[in-house]
Amino acid sequence: MTYSIVAANADHTQFGVAVASKFLAAGAVAPAARAGVGALATQAWANTGYKASGLAMLSGGATAQETVDALTKHDERREVRQLGVVDAHGRSATYTGTACTDWAGGVAGDGYTIQGNVLAGSRVVALMEEAWLGSDPREPLARRLLAALTAGDTAGGDSRGRQCASIYVVGDEGTYGGDDVVVDLRVDDHADPVTELARLLGIHEMMFGKPDPKELMDLEGPLAAEVRSLLGQRGHIAGDVSSAELDRVLAVWAGIENLEARLVPGSLDPVVLAHLRRTGGGGVAA
């Protein structure tokens, strides 16, 4: 009832899982990951106990295959389980019990494992693997996971239909400060969950992405005038102000929009400018 990809980025500083299913909130059930340790997905008749136990084994130095073998060996219902694991070194292993509902199966390669059950056919997993291998290793891991998930969805995905999709990525540097979570997005119940997940990832990247120093624009001249005007239209500023005051008022607006991570005093990130032009004081603030 689920298809997933478990993977690491090229330098093994991030690990993640992307899942889609005709099942409510599978993203709350299937994935587990820890920075510096690895990631796994438990599905079919998911055994959520695999998550804590699996991460503990990986943390203790077990390989992906050793973890899969140990978790399934003493599980009396292992024949209805499905499991994918990637360890800290990018080694991978996938397991599909003999009693999982057709089509069920998986593939594993360097730094990734893909598996699914109750699928439209083997083509779902094959095209997910093709999309993963065809993606640019320099891209963010979340984007590569989404590409694979999208390929599976396009190929028919869960044979029963669509309901949920999720991406969970951890890394050496998390998004929220002191946490290893880089991306944690879930679409729990939606008619087109993978497309909605892509939209949410775009918002996440806008809010939490870091500005590219090569793309920063000096906040002066006509650009500063435009920013003053846009902020003024939304009641944040009035008339001509100093550069320091413009930075301050822009920061107030950016705080409302959750764009603080993209601010650089005296400069402007094109992403911030685009959002200011598009939505001003409204939009995605939470």
mmCIF file of N, CA and C in Angstrom, residues 79-176:
data_model
loop_
_atom_site.group_PDB
_atom_site.id
_atom_site.type_symbol
_atom_site.label_atom_id
_atom_site.label_comp_id
_atom_site.label_asym_id
_atom_site.label_seq_id
_atom_site.Cartn_x
_atom_site.Cartn_y
_atom_site.Cartn_z
ATOM 1 N N GLU A 79 6.845 -11.926 6.997
ATOM 2 C CA GLU A 79 6.444 -12.172 5.609
ATOM 3 C C GLU A 79 5.443 -11.148 5.089
ATOM 4 N N VAL A 80 4.878 -10.338 5.989
ATOM 5 C CA VAL A 80 3.985 -9.264 5.529
ATOM 6 C C VAL A 80 4.647 -7.895 5.708
ATOM 7 N N ARG A 81 5.933 -7.888 6.001
ATOM 8 C CA ARG A 81 6.660 -6.630 6.186
ATOM 9 C C ARG A 81 7.429 -6.253 4.925
ATOM 10 N N GLN A 82 7.701 -4.964 4.839
ATOM 11 C CA GLN A 82 8.619 -4.449 3.817
ATOM 12 C C GLN A 82 9.495 -3.406 4.489
ATOM 13 N N LEU A 83 10.777 -3.410 4.109
ATOM 14 C CA LEU A 83 11.743 -2.569 4.821
ATOM 15 C C LEU A 83 12.863 -2.152 3.880
ATOM 16 N N GLY A 84 13.265 -0.890 3.983
ATOM 17 C CA GLY A 84 14.430 -0.396 3.257
ATOM 18 C C GLY A 84 15.338 0.344 4.211
ATOM 19 N N VAL A 85 16.650 0.117 4.106
ATOM 20 C CA VAL A 85 17.616 0.731 5.032
ATOM 21 C C VAL A 85 18.837 1.225 4.270
ATOM 22 N N VAL A 86 19.311 2.426 4.636
ATOM 23 C CA VAL A 86 20.599 2.945 4.173
ATOM 24 C C VAL A 86 21.401 3.315 5.409
ATOM 25 N N ASP A 87 22.645 2.840 5.472
ATOM 26 C CA ASP A 87 23.452 3.113 6.668
ATOM 27 C C ASP A 87 24.343 4.335 6.476
ATOM 28 N N ALA A 88 25.144 4.639 7.493
ATOM 29 C CA ALA A 88 25.937 5.871 7.513
ATOM 30 C C ALA A 88 26.956 5.950 6.390
ATOM 31 N N HIS A 89 27.352 4.792 5.831
ATOM 32 C CA HIS A 89 28.331 4.756 4.749
ATOM 33 C C HIS A 89 27.681 4.629 3.371
ATOM 34 N N GLY A 90 26.349 4.706 3.328
ATOM 35 C CA GLY A 90 25.650 4.617 2.056
ATOM 36 C C GLY A 90 25.362 3.206 1.595
ATOM 37 N N ARG A 91 25.687 2.219 2.415
ATOM 38 C CA ARG A 91 25.329 0.846 2.060
ATOM 39 C C ARG A 91 23.820 0.682 2.238
ATOM 40 N N SER A 92 23.201 -0.153 1.414
ATOM 41 C CA SER A 92 21.749 -0.241 1.422
ATOM 42 C C SER A 92 21.273 -1.682 1.383
ATOM 43 N N ALA A 93 20.021 -1.854 1.833
ATOM 44 C CA ALA A 93 19.400 -3.177 1.781
ATOM 45 C C ALA A 93 17.889 -2.995 1.761
ATOM 46 N N THR A 94 17.207 -3.865 1.029
ATOM 47 C CA THR A 94 15.754 -3.832 0.982
ATOM 48 C C THR A 94 15.213 -5.232 1.235
ATOM 49 N N TYR A 95 14.026 -5.298 1.819
ATOM 50 C CA TYR A 95 13.408 -6.576 2.165
ATOM 51 C C TYR A 95 11.928 -6.507 1.833
ATOM 52 N N THR A 96 11.416 -7.544 1.185
ATOM 53 C CA THR A 96 9.988 -7.674 0.919
ATOM 54 C C THR A 96 9.553 -9.078 1.319
ATOM 55 N N GLY A 97 8.651 -9.175 2.281
ATOM 56 C CA GLY A 97 8.154 -10.476 2.714
ATOM 57 C C GLY A 97 7.350 -11.161 1.628
ATOM 58 N N THR A 98 7.332 -12.478 1.664
ATOM 59 C CA THR A 98 6.686 -13.262 0.605
ATOM 60 C C THR A 98 5.171 -13.107 0.590
ATOM 61 N N ALA A 99 4.585 -12.615 1.687
ATOM 62 C CA ALA A 99 3.136 -12.468 1.755
ATOM 63 C C ALA A 99 2.667 -11.034 1.513
ATOM 64 N N CYS A 100 3.576 -10.146 1.106
ATOM 65 C CA CYS A 100 3.168 -8.787 0.767
ATOM 66 C C CYS A 100 2.305 -8.825 -0.498
ATOM 67 N N THR A 101 1.306 -7.959 -0.560
ATOM 68 C CA THR A 101 0.360 -7.967 -1.674
ATOM 69 C C THR A 101 1.007 -7.461 -2.957
ATOM 70 N N ASP A 102 0.782 -8.183 -4.047
ATOM 71 C CA ASP A 102 1.339 -7.811 -5.360
ATOM 72 C C ASP A 102 0.745 -6.499 -5.848
ATOM 73 N N TRP A 103 1.499 -5.746 -6.696
ATOM 74 C CA TRP A 103 2.896 -6.029 -6.953
ATOM 75 C C TRP A 103 3.730 -5.513 -5.797
ATOM 76 N N ALA A 104 4.708 -6.327 -5.377
ATOM 77 C CA ALA A 104 5.571 -5.917 -4.275
ATOM 78 C C ALA A 104 7.003 -6.303 -4.588
ATOM 79 N N GLY A 105 7.923 -5.403 -4.249
ATOM 80 C CA GLY A 105 9.335 -5.681 -4.468
ATOM 81 C C GLY A 105 10.152 -4.430 -4.261
ATOM 82 N N GLY A 106 11.457 -4.562 -4.496
ATOM 83 C CA GLY A 106 12.328 -3.414 -4.290
ATOM 84 C C GLY A 106 13.672 -3.594 -4.966
ATOM 85 N N VAL A 107 14.424 -2.502 -5.001
ATOM 86 C CA VAL A 107 15.784 -2.504 -5.536
ATOM 87 C C VAL A 107 16.665 -1.707 -4.576
ATOM 88 N N ALA A 108 17.951 -2.026 -4.587
ATOM 89 C CA ALA A 108 18.900 -1.313 -3.734
ATOM 90 C C ALA A 108 20.182 -1.075 -4.510
ATOM 91 N N GLY A 109 20.784 0.074 -4.287
ATOM 92 C CA GLY A 109 22.054 0.412 -4.917
ATOM 93 C C GLY A 109 22.875 1.281 -3.996
ATOM 94 N N ASP A 110 23.943 1.817 -4.498
ATOM 95 C CA ASP A 110 24.848 2.627 -3.692
ATOM 96 C C ASP A 110 24.133 3.885 -3.201
ATOM 97 N N GLY A 111 23.848 3.935 -1.916
ATOM 98 C CA GLY A 111 23.251 5.120 -1.322
ATOM 99 C C GLY A 111 21.750 5.221 -1.426
ATOM 100 N N TYR A 112 21.072 4.175 -1.886
ATOM 101 C CA TYR A 112 19.614 4.257 -1.995
ATOM 102 C C TYR A 112 18.977 2.874 -1.970
ATOM 103 N N THR A 113 17.719 2.845 -1.570
ATOM 104 C CA THR A 113 16.888 1.658 -1.704
ATOM 105 C C THR A 113 15.461 2.111 -1.963
ATOM 106 N N ILE A 114 14.776 1.400 -2.863
ATOM 107 C CA ILE A 114 13.423 1.758 -3.270
ATOM 108 C C ILE A 114 12.567 0.505 -3.153
ATOM 109 N N GLN A 115 11.372 0.642 -2.560
ATOM 110 C CA GLN A 115 10.508 -0.509 -2.379
ATOM 111 C C GLN A 115 9.041 -0.070 -2.387
ATOM 112 N N GLY A 116 8.175 -1.031 -2.733
ATOM 113 C CA GLY A 116 6.756 -0.729 -2.751
ATOM 114 C C GLY A 116 5.927 -1.990 -2.758
ATOM 115 N N ASN A 117 4.673 -1.848 -2.340
ATOM 116 C CA ASN A 117 3.745 -2.971 -2.333
ATOM 117 C C ASN A 117 2.359 -2.474 -2.726
ATOM 118 N N VAL A 118 1.523 -3.359 -3.220
ATOM 119 C CA VAL A 118 0.211 -3.026 -3.785
ATOM 120 C C VAL A 118 0.388 -1.959 -4.874
ATOM 121 N N LEU A 119 1.418 -2.126 -5.688
ATOM 122 C CA LEU A 119 1.723 -1.136 -6.716
ATOM 123 C C LEU A 119 1.052 -1.466 -8.042
ATOM 124 N N ALA A 120 1.018 -0.461 -8.919
ATOM 125 C CA ALA A 120 0.458 -0.649 -10.250
ATOM 126 C C ALA A 120 1.295 -1.618 -11.074
ATOM 127 N N GLY A 121 2.540 -1.859 -10.640
ATOM 128 C CA GLY A 121 3.417 -2.809 -11.316
ATOM 129 C C GLY A 121 4.862 -2.529 -11.002
ATOM 130 N N SER A 122 5.742 -3.400 -11.484
ATOM 131 C CA SER A 122 7.173 -3.253 -11.227
ATOM 132 C C SER A 122 7.728 -1.965 -11.824
ATOM 133 N N ARG A 123 7.029 -1.411 -12.809
ATOM 134 C CA ARG A 123 7.468 -0.180 -13.472
ATOM 135 C C ARG A 123 7.565 0.980 -12.480
ATOM 136 N N VAL A 124 6.756 0.966 -11.434
ATOM 137 C CA VAL A 124 6.796 2.047 -10.441
ATOM 138 C C VAL A 124 8.182 2.128 -9.815
ATOM 139 N N VAL A 125 8.683 1.011 -9.337
ATOM 140 C CA VAL A 125 10.004 0.983 -8.708
ATOM 141 C C VAL A 125 11.100 1.248 -9.735
ATOM 142 N N ALA A 126 10.949 0.679 -10.928
ATOM 143 C CA ALA A 126 11.970 0.850 -11.969
ATOM 144 C C ALA A 126 12.125 2.320 -12.361
ATOM 145 N N LEU A 127 11.012 3.020 -12.517
ATOM 146 C CA LEU A 127 11.088 4.421 -12.923
ATOM 147 C C LEU A 127 11.524 5.320 -11.767
ATOM 148 N N MET A 128 11.213 4.936 -10.548
ATOM 149 C CA MET A 128 11.739 5.677 -9.396
ATOM 150 C C MET A 128 13.264 5.580 -9.365
ATOM 151 N N GLU A 129 13.777 4.372 -9.602
ATOM 152 C CA GLU A 129 15.227 4.195 -9.615
ATOM 153 C C GLU A 129 15.856 4.998 -10.749
ATOM 154 N N GLU A 130 15.222 4.972 -11.904
ATOM 155 C CA GLU A 130 15.740 5.732 -13.054
ATOM 156 C C GLU A 130 15.781 7.224 -12.737
ATOM 157 N N ALA A 131 14.738 7.736 -12.097
ATOM 158 C CA ALA A 131 14.697 9.157 -11.744
ATOM 159 C C ALA A 131 15.768 9.497 -10.715
ATOM 160 N N TRP A 132 15.965 8.625 -9.736
ATOM 161 C CA TRP A 132 16.996 8.868 -8.722
ATOM 162 C C TRP A 132 18.380 8.893 -9.361
ATOM 163 N N LEU A 133 18.689 7.894 -10.151
ATOM 164 C CA LEU A 133 20.008 7.810 -10.774
ATOM 165 C C LEU A 133 20.219 8.929 -11.789
ATOM 166 N N GLY A 134 19.138 9.435 -12.372
ATOM 167 C CA GLY A 134 19.247 10.506 -13.354
ATOM 168 C C GLY A 134 19.279 11.894 -12.746
ATOM 169 N N SER A 135 19.045 12.003 -11.448
ATOM 170 C CA SER A 135 19.065 13.311 -10.796
ATOM 171 C C SER A 135 20.497 13.742 -10.509
ATOM 172 N N ASP A 136 20.690 15.034 -10.363
ATOM 173 C CA ASP A 136 22.011 15.609 -10.139
ATOM 174 C C ASP A 136 22.413 15.422 -8.675
ATOM 175 N N PRO A 137 23.520 14.700 -8.396
ATOM 176 C CA PRO A 137 23.955 14.490 -7.015
ATOM 177 C C PRO A 137 24.235 15.790 -6.258
ATOM 178 N N ARG A 138 24.402 16.901 -6.989
ATOM 179 C CA ARG A 138 24.650 18.185 -6.331
ATOM 180 C C ARG A 138 23.361 18.843 -5.866
ATOM 181 N N GLU A 139 22.232 18.352 -6.313
ATOM 182 C CA GLU A 139 20.950 18.900 -5.881
ATOM 183 C C GLU A 139 20.690 18.558 -4.415
ATOM 184 N N PRO A 140 19.860 19.364 -3.744
ATOM 185 C CA PRO A 140 19.463 19.000 -2.379
ATOM 186 C C PRO A 140 18.819 17.616 -2.352
ATOM 187 N N LEU A 141 19.104 16.863 -1.298
ATOM 188 C CA LEU A 141 18.570 15.504 -1.203
ATOM 189 C C LEU A 141 17.047 15.498 -1.293
ATOM 190 N N ALA A 142 16.388 16.469 -0.672
ATOM 191 C CA ALA A 142 14.923 16.502 -0.715
ATOM 192 C C ALA A 142 14.411 16.594 -2.143
ATOM 193 N N ARG A 143 15.102 17.365 -2.981
ATOM 194 C CA ARG A 143 14.684 17.505 -4.381
ATOM 195 C C ARG A 143 14.862 16.188 -5.138
ATOM 196 N N ARG A 144 15.934 15.474 -4.855
ATOM 197 C CA ARG A 144 16.166 14.196 -5.528
ATOM 198 C C ARG A 144 15.142 13.152 -5.078
ATOM 199 N N LEU A 145 14.807 13.162 -3.800
ATOM 200 C CA LEU A 145 13.782 12.247 -3.302
ATOM 201 C C LEU A 145 12.436 12.552 -3.952
ATOM 202 N N LEU A 146 12.121 13.835 -4.075
ATOM 203 C CA LEU A 146 10.864 14.228 -4.705
ATOM 204 C C LEU A 146 10.817 13.782 -6.164
ATOM 205 N N ALA A 147 11.934 13.895 -6.868
ATOM 206 C CA ALA A 147 11.975 13.462 -8.266
ATOM 207 C C ALA A 147 11.648 11.971 -8.387
ATOM 208 N N ALA A 148 12.205 11.181 -7.484
ATOM 209 C CA ALA A 148 11.922 9.741 -7.512
ATOM 210 C C ALA A 148 10.467 9.458 -7.167
ATOM 211 N N LEU A 149 9.954 10.143 -6.163
ATOM 212 C CA LEU A 149 8.563 9.936 -5.754
ATOM 213 C C LEU A 149 7.605 10.340 -6.880
ATOM 214 N N THR A 150 7.919 11.438 -7.545
ATOM 215 C CA THR A 150 7.089 11.905 -8.655
ATOM 216 C C THR A 150 7.073 10.886 -9.791
ATOM 217 N N ALA A 151 8.234 10.289 -10.063
ATOM 218 C CA ALA A 151 8.295 9.267 -11.112
ATOM 219 C C ALA A 151 7.423 8.072 -10.758
ATOM 220 N N GLY A 152 7.444 7.659 -9.502
ATOM 221 C CA GLY A 152 6.597 6.552 -9.071
ATOM 222 C C GLY A 152 5.127 6.887 -9.175
ATOM 223 N N ASP A 153 4.781 8.112 -8.815
ATOM 224 C CA ASP A 153 3.394 8.559 -8.904
ATOM 225 C C ASP A 153 2.918 8.573 -10.354
ATOM 226 N N THR A 154 3.764 9.087 -11.241
ATOM 227 C CA THR A 154 3.426 9.151 -12.663
ATOM 228 C C THR A 154 3.247 7.757 -13.253
ATOM 229 N N ALA A 155 3.997 6.783 -12.723
ATOM 230 C CA ALA A 155 3.922 5.410 -13.230
ATOM 231 C C ALA A 155 2.728 4.631 -12.682
ATOM 232 N N GLY A 156 1.938 5.267 -11.831
ATOM 233 C CA GLY A 156 0.756 4.586 -11.305
ATOM 234 C C GLY A 156 0.758 4.400 -9.811
ATOM 235 N N GLY A 157 1.957 4.432 -9.189
ATOM 236 C CA GLY A 157 2.063 4.381 -7.740
ATOM 237 C C GLY A 157 1.273 3.258 -7.107
ATOM 238 N N ASP A 158 0.596 3.586 -6.016
ATOM 239 C CA ASP A 158 -0.265 2.656 -5.299
ATOM 240 C C ASP A 158 -1.447 2.313 -6.209
ATOM 241 N N SER A 159 -1.665 1.032 -6.442
ATOM 242 C CA SER A 159 -2.721 0.625 -7.379
ATOM 243 C C SER A 159 -4.115 1.005 -6.900
ATOM 244 N N ARG A 160 -4.277 1.319 -5.615
ATOM 245 C CA ARG A 160 -5.591 1.677 -5.074
ATOM 246 C C ARG A 160 -5.906 3.157 -5.228
ATOM 247 N N GLY A 161 -4.876 3.953 -5.534
ATOM 248 C CA GLY A 161 -5.101 5.386 -5.691
ATOM 249 C C GLY A 161 -4.117 6.210 -4.881
ATOM 250 N N ARG A 162 -4.445 7.493 -4.692
ATOM 251 C CA ARG A 162 -3.566 8.435 -4.007
ATOM 252 C C ARG A 162 -4.217 8.930 -2.722
ATOM 253 N N GLN A 163 -3.374 9.236 -1.723
ATOM 254 C CA GLN A 163 -3.897 9.877 -0.514
ATOM 255 C C GLN A 163 -2.847 10.717 0.208
ATOM 256 N N CYS A 164 -1.635 10.190 0.362
ATOM 257 C CA CYS A 164 -0.642 10.926 1.153
ATOM 258 C C CYS A 164 0.738 10.844 0.523
ATOM 259 N N ALA A 165 1.590 11.780 0.944
ATOM 260 C CA ALA A 165 2.989 11.789 0.508
ATOM 261 C C ALA A 165 3.796 12.569 1.529
ATOM 262 N N SER A 166 5.071 12.232 1.665
ATOM 263 C CA SER A 166 5.903 12.930 2.648
ATOM 264 C C SER A 166 7.373 12.871 2.265
ATOM 265 N N ILE A 167 8.122 13.837 2.797
ATOM 266 C CA ILE A 167 9.585 13.849 2.691
ATOM 267 C C ILE A 167 10.148 14.152 4.070
ATOM 268 N N TYR A 168 11.124 13.346 4.485
ATOM 269 C CA TYR A 168 11.790 13.548 5.772
ATOM 270 C C TYR A 168 13.293 13.439 5.534
ATOM 271 N N VAL A 169 14.024 14.515 5.818
ATOM 272 C CA VAL A 169 15.474 14.553 5.600
ATOM 273 C C VAL A 169 16.157 15.075 6.863
ATOM 274 N N VAL A 170 17.226 14.411 7.267
ATOM 275 C CA VAL A 170 18.048 14.879 8.392
ATOM 276 C C VAL A 170 19.466 15.116 7.892
ATOM 277 N N GLY A 171 20.206 15.937 8.630
ATOM 278 C CA GLY A 171 21.563 16.219 8.200
ATOM 279 C C GLY A 171 22.418 16.793 9.307
ATOM 280 N N ASP A 172 23.696 16.995 8.997
ATOM 281 C CA ASP A 172 24.635 17.555 9.967
ATOM 282 C C ASP A 172 24.212 18.939 10.419
ATOM 283 N N GLU A 173 23.557 19.690 9.521
ATOM 284 C CA GLU A 173 23.028 21.009 9.859
ATOM 285 C C GLU A 173 21.531 21.012 9.604
ATOM 286 N N GLY A 174 20.747 20.996 10.676
ATOM 287 C CA GLY A 174 19.307 21.015 10.533
ATOM 288 C C GLY A 174 18.785 22.408 10.247
ATOM 289 N N THR A 175 17.510 22.487 9.932
ATOM 290 C CA THR A 175 16.888 23.766 9.579
ATOM 291 C C THR A 175 16.591 24.619 10.795
ATOM 292 N N TYR A 176 16.236 23.987 11.907
ATOM 293 C CA TYR A 176 15.635 24.731 13.000
ATOM 294 C C TYR A 176 16.577 25.049 14.157
#
